[in-house]
mmCIF file of C-alpha atoms and ligand atoms in Angstrom:
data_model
loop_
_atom_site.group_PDB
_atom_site.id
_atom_site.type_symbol
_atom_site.label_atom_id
_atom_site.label_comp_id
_atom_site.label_asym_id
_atom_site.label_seq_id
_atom_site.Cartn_x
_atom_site.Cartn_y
_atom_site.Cartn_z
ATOM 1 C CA UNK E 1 23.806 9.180 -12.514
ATOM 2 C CA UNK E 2 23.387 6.237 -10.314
ATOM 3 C CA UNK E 3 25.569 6.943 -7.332
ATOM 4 C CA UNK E 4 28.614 4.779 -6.881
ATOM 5 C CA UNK E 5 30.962 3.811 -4.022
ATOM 6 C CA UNK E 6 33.910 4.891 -3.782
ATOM 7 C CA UNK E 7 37.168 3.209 -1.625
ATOM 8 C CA UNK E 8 40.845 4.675 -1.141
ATOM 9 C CA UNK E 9 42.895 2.339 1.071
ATOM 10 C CA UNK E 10 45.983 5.062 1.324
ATOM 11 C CA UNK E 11 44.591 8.390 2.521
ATOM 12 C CA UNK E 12 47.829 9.462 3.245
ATOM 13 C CA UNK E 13 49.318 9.886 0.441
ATOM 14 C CA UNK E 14 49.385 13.610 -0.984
ATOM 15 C CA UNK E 15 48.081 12.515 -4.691
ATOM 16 C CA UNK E 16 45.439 10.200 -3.428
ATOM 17 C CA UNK E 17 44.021 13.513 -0.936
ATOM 18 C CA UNK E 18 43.910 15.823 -3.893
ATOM 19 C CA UNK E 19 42.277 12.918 -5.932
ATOM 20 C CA UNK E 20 39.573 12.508 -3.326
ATOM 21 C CA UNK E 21 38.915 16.091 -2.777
ATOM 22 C CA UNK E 22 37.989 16.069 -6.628
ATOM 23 C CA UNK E 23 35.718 13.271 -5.922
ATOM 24 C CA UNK E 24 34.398 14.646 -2.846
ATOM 25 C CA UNK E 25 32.582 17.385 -5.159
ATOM 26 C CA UNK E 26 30.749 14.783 -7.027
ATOM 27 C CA UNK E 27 27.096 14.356 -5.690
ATOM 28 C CA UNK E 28 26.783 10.967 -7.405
ATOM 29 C CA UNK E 29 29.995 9.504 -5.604
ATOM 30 C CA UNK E 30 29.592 8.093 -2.146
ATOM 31 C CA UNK E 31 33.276 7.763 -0.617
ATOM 32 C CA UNK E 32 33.506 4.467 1.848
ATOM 33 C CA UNK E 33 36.057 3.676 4.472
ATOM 34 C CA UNK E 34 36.568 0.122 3.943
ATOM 35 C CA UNK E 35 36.677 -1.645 0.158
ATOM 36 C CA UNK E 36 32.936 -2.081 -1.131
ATOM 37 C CA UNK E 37 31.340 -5.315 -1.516
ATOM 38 C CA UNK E 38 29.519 -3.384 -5.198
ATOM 39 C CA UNK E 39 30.449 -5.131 -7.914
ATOM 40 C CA UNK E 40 32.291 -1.916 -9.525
ATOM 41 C CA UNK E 41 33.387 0.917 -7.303
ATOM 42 C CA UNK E 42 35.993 3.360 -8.043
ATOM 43 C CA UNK E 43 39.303 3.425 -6.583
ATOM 44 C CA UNK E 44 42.020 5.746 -5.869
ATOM 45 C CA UNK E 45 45.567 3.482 -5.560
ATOM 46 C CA UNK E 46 48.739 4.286 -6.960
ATOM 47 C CA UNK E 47 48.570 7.663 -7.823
ATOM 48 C CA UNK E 48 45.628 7.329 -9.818
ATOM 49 C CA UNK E 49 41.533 6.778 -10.652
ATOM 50 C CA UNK E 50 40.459 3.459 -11.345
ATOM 51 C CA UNK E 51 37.667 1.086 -11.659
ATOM 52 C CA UNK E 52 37.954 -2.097 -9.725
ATOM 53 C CA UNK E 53 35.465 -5.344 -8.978
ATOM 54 C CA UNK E 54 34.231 -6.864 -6.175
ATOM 55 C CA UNK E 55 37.483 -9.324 -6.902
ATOM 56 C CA UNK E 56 40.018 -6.415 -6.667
ATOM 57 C CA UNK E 57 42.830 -6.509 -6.089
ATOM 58 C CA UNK E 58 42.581 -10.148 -7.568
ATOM 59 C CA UNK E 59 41.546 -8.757 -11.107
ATOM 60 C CA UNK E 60 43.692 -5.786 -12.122
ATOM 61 C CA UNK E 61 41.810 -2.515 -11.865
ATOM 62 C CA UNK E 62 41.139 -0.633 -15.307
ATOM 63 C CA UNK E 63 42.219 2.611 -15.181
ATOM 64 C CA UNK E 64 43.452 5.563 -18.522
ATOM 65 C CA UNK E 65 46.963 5.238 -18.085
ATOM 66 C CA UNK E 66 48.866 6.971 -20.918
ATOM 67 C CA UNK E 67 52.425 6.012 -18.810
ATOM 68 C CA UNK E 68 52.131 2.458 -18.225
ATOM 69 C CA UNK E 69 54.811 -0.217 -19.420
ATOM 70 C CA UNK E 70 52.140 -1.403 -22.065
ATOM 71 C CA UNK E 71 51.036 1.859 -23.233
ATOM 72 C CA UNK E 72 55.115 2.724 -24.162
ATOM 73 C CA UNK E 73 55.318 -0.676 -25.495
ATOM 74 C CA UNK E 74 52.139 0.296 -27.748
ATOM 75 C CA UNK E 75 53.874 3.544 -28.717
ATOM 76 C CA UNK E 76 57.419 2.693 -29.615
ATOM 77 C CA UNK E 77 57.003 -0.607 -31.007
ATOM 78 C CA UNK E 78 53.307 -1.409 -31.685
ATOM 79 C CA UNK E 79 53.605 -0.992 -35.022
ATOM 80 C CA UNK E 80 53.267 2.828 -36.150
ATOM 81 C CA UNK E 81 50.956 3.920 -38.656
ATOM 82 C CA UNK E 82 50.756 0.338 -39.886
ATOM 83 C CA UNK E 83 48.249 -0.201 -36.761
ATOM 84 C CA UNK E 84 45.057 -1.219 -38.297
ATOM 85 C CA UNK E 85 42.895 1.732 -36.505
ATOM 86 C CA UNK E 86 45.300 4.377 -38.185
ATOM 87 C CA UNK E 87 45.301 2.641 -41.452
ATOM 88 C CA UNK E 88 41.456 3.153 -40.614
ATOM 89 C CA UNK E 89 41.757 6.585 -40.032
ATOM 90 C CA UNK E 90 44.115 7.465 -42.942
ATOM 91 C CA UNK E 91 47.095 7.771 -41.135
ATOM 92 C CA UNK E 92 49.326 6.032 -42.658
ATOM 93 C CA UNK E 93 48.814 8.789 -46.290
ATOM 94 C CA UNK E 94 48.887 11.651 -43.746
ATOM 95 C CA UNK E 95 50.106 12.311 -40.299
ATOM 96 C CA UNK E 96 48.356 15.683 -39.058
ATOM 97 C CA UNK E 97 45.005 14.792 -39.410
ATOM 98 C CA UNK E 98 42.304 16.674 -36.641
ATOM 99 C CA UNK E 99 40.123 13.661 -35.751
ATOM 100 C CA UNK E 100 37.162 13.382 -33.482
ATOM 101 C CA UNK E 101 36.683 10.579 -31.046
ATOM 102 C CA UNK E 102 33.018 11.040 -30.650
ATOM 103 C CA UNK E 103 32.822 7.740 -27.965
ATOM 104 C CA UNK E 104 36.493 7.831 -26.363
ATOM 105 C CA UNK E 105 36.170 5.353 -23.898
ATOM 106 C CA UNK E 106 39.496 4.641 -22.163
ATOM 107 C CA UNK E 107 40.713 6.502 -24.864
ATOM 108 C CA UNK E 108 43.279 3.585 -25.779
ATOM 109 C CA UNK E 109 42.210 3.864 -29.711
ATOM 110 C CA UNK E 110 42.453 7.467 -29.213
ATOM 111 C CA UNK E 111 46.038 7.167 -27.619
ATOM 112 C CA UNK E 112 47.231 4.911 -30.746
ATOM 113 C CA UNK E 113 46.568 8.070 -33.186
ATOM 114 C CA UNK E 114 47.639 10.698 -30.975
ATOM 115 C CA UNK E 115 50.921 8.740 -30.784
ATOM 116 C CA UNK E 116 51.310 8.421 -34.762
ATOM 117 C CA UNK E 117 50.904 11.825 -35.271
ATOM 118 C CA UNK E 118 46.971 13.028 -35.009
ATOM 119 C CA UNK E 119 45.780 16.017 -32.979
ATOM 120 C CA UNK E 120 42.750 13.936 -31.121
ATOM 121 C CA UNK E 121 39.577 15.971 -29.444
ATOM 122 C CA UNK E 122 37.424 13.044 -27.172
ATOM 123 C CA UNK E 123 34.030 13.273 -26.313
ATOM 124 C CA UNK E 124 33.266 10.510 -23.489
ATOM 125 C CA UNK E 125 29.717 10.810 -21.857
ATOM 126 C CA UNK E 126 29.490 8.071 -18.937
ATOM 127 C CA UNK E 127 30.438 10.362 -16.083
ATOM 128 C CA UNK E 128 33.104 7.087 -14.710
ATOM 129 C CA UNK E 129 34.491 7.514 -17.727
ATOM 130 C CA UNK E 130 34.621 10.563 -18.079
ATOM 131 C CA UNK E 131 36.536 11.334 -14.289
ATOM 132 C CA UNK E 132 39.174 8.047 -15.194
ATOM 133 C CA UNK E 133 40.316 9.867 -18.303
ATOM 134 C CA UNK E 134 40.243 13.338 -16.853
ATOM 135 C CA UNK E 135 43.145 11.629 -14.507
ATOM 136 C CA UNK E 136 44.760 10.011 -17.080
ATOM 137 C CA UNK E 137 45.108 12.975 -19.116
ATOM 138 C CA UNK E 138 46.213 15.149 -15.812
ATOM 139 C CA UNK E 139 48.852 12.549 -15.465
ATOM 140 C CA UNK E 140 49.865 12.689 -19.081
ATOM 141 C CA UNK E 141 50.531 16.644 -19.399
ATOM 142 C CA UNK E 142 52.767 16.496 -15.974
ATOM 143 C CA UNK E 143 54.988 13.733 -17.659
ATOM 144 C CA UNK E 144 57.770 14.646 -20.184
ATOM 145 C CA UNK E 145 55.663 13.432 -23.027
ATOM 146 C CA UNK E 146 54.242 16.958 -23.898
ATOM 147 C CA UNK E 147 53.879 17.090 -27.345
ATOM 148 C CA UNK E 148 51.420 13.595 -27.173
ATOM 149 C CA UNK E 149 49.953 15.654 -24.133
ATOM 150 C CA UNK E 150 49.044 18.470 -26.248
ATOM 151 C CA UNK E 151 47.510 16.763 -29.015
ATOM 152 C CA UNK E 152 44.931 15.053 -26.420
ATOM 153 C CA UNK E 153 41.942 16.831 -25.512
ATOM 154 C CA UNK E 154 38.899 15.970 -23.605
ATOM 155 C CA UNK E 155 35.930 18.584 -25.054
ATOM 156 C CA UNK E 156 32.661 18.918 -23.175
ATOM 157 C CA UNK E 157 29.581 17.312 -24.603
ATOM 158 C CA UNK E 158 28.687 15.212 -27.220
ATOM 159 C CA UNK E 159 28.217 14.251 -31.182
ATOM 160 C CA UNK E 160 24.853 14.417 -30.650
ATOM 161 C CA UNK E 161 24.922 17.965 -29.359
ATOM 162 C CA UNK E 162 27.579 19.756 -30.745
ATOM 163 C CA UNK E 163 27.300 22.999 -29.900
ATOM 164 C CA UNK E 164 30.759 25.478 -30.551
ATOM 165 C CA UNK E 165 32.866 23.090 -31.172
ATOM 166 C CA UNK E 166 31.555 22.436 -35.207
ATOM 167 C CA UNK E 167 32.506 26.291 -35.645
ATOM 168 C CA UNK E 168 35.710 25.923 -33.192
ATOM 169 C CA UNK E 169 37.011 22.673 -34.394
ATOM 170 C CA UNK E 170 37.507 21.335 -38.434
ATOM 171 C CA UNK E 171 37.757 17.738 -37.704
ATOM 172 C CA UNK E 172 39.528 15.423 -40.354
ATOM 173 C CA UNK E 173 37.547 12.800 -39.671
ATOM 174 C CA UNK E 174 35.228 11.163 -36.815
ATOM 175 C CA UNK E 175 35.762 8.179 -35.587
ATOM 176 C CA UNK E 176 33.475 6.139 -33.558
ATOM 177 C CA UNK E 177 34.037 3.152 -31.559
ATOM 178 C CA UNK E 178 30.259 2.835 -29.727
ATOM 179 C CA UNK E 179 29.913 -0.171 -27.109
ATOM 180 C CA UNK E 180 28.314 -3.508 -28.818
ATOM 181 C CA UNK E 181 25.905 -5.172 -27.107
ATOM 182 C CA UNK E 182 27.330 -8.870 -27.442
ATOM 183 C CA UNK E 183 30.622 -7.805 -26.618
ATOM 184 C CA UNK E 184 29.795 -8.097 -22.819
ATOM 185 C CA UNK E 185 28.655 -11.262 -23.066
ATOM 186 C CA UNK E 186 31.956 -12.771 -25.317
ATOM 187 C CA UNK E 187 34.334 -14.902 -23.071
ATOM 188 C CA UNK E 188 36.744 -13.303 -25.298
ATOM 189 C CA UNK E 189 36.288 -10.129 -22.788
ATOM 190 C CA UNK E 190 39.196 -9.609 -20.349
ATOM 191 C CA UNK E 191 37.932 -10.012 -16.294
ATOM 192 C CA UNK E 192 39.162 -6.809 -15.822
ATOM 193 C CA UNK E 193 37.426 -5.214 -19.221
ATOM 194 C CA UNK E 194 34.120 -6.709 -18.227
ATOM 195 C CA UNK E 195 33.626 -4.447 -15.664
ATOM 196 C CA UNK E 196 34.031 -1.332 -17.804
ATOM 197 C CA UNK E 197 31.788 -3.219 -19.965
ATOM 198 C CA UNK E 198 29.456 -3.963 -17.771
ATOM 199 C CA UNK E 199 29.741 -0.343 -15.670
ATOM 200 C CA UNK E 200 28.774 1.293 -19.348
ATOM 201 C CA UNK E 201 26.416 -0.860 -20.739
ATOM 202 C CA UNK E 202 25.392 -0.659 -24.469
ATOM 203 C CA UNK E 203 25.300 2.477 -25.921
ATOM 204 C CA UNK E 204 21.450 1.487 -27.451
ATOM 205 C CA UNK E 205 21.379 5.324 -29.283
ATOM 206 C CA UNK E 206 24.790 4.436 -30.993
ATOM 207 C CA UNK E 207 22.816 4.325 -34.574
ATOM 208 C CA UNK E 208 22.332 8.122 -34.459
ATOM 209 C CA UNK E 209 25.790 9.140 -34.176
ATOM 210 C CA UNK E 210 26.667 8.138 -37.874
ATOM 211 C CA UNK E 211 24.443 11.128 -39.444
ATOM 212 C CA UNK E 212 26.285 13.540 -37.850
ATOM 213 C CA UNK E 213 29.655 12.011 -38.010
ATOM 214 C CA UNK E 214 29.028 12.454 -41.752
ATOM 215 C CA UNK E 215 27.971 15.885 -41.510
ATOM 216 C CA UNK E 216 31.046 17.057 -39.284
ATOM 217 C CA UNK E 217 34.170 15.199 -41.260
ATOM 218 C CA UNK E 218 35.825 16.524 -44.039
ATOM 219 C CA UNK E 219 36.955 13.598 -45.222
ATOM 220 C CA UNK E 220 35.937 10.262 -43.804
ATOM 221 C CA UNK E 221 34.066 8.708 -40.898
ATOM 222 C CA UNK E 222 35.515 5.362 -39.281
ATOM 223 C CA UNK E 223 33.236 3.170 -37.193
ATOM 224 C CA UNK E 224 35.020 0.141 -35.350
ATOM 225 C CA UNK E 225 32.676 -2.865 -34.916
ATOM 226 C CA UNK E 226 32.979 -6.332 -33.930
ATOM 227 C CA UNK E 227 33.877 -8.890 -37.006
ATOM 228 C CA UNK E 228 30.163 -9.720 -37.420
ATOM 229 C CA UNK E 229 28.419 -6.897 -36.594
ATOM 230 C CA UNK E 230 25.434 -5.023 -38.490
ATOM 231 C CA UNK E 231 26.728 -1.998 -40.536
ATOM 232 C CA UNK E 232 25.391 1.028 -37.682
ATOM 233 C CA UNK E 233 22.545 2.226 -38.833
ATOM 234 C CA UNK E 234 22.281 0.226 -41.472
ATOM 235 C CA UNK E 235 24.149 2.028 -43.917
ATOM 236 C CA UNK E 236 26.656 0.261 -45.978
ATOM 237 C CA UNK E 237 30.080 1.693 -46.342
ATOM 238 C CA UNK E 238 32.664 2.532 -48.592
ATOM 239 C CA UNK E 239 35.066 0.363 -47.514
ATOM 240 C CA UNK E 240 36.406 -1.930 -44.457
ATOM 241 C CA UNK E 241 39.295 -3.304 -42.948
ATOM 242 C CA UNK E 242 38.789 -6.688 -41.818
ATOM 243 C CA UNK E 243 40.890 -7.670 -38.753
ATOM 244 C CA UNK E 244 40.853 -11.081 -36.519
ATOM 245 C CA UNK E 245 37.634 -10.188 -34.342
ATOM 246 C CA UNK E 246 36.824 -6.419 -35.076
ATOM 247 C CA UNK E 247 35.613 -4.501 -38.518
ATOM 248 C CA UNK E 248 36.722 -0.968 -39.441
ATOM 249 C CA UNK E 249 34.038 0.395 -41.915
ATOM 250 C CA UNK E 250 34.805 3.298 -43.900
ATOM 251 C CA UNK E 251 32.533 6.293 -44.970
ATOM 252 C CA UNK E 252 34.813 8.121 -47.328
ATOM 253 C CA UNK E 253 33.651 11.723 -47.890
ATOM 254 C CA UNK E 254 36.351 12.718 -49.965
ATOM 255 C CA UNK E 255 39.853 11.492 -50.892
ATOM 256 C CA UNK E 256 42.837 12.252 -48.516
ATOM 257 C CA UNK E 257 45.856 13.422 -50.235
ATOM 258 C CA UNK E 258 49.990 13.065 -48.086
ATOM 259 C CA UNK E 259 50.839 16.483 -46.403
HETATM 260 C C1 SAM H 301 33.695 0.736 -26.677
HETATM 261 S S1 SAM H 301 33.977 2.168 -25.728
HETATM 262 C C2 SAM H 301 35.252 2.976 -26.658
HETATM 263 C C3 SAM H 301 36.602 2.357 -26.477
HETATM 264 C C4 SAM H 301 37.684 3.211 -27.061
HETATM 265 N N1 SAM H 301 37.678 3.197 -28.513
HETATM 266 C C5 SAM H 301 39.050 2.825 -26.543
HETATM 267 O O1 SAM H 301 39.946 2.592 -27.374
HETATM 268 O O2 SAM H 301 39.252 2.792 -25.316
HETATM 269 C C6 SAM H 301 32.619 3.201 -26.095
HETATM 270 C C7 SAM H 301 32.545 4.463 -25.255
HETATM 271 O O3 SAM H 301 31.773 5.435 -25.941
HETATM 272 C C8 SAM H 301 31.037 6.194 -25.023
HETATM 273 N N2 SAM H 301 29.922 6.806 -25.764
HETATM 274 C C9 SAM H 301 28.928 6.174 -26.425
HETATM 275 N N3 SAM H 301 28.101 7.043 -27.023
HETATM 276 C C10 SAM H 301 28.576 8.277 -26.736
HETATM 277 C C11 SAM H 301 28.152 9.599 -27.071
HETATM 278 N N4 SAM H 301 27.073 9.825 -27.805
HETATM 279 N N5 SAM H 301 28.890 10.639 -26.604
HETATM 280 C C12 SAM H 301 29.993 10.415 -25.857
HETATM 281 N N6 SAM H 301 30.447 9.182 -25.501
HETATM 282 C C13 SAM H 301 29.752 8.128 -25.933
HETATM 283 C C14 SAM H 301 30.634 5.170 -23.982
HETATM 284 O O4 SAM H 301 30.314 5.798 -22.756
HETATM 285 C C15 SAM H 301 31.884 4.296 -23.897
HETATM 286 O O5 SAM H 301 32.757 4.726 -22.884
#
């Protein structure tokens, strides 16, 4: 992991000093007294992990916030199981379903289907990442919203090295969500969202995840792309949902019957 710069402008405060004693264990983070010219650095503000630009605080800081205003909004009134990505998933013919986020990201897909219902396992790999949604999940389980805390989890590892968790964990279905390339370049991306886009990069391996996806679900595989993407790795699917500017392709394994 390339190192990255670190910058928390109130020491002081007694969630920011346990915050930075977490960081302060990481090798690949380099903590800075004054805010970093680097055009992404992490930041510890308001309670929480974030990543900011070099045009913070002008551009919002992107952070995994489960509590925020728009995240409740999302929840109560964004539409339920009619959402597109849990009409994707199969929410909307049953509500427990065990599904695997194999590329979580900010985990705001994954916070949709938690929210309807879904017990959600995450695998995230970019280490960033990875620390931003450790916090917002630490956040999360100390709020009163315990039952959505408890059917969040971030595992370990990966798709593509599953280890224990294919004997520990019978997942519904996998759903996967891996970075485009083009999307960093579309003006349609947020200023705030381009960072994350452009701190991850493309995920160039994301073809390999599909095989096994399809070996791991019981009953489908979703893959999100954008509108006009290629099928990932080529292979056609069932089915889609066709939104405004993203695809959801389906890889049904078998049919899902209402609990
Ligand atoms: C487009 S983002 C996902 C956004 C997410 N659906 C959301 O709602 O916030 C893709 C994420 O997948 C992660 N990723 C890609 N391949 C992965 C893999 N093999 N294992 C774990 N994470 C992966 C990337 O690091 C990136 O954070």
């Amino acid at each position: 992991m390339q190192p990255i710069a670190l910058y928390c402008p109130d020491t002081s405060e007694p969630s920011h000093q346990s915050l930075l004693q977490t960081c302060q264990a990481l090798d690949w983070i380099d903590i800075q007294p004054n805010q970093p010219s680097d055009q992404a650095f992490i930041l510890i503000d308001n309670g929480q992990l974030s990543i900011a630009s070099s045009d913070w605080p002008k551009v919002h800081a992107v952070s995994v916030d489960f509590l925020s205003s728009s995240s409740e909004h999302r929840r109560l009134y964004g539409g339920g199981a009619g959402q597109a990505v849990c009409k994707a998933v199969g929410l909307k013919k049953r509500k427990h379903l065990t599904i695997l986020d194999a590329t979580a990201g900010l985990a705001r897909d994954s916070f949709v289907m938690a929210s309807q219902g879904a017990t959600v396992y995450m695998f995230e790999r970019h280490p960033v990442v990875n620390l931003l949604l450790q916090n917002g999940l630490e956040r999360l389980s100390a709020s009163e919203l315990t039952d959505l805390s408890a059917r969040l989890t971030l595992l370990n590892g990966s798709l593509l090295n599953l280890g224990a968790v294919a004997e520990t964990v019978s997942v519904d279905v996998v759903y996967l969500d891996p970075m485009f390339p083009d999307r960093s370049k579309s003006a349609k991306v947020k200023k705030d969202m381009a960072i994350f886009h452009q701190l991850v990069g493309a995920d160039a391996d994301a073809d390999s995840l599909l095989a096994p996806a399809l070996a791991l679900a019981n009953y489908r595989v979703v893959v999100k792309r954008p509108k006009n993407a290629p099928w990932l790795d080529d292979k056609k699917p069932s089915t889609a949902l066709i939104g405004k500017s993203s695809r959801f392709d389906i890889y049904a394994k078998k049919a899902l019957t209402d609990d």
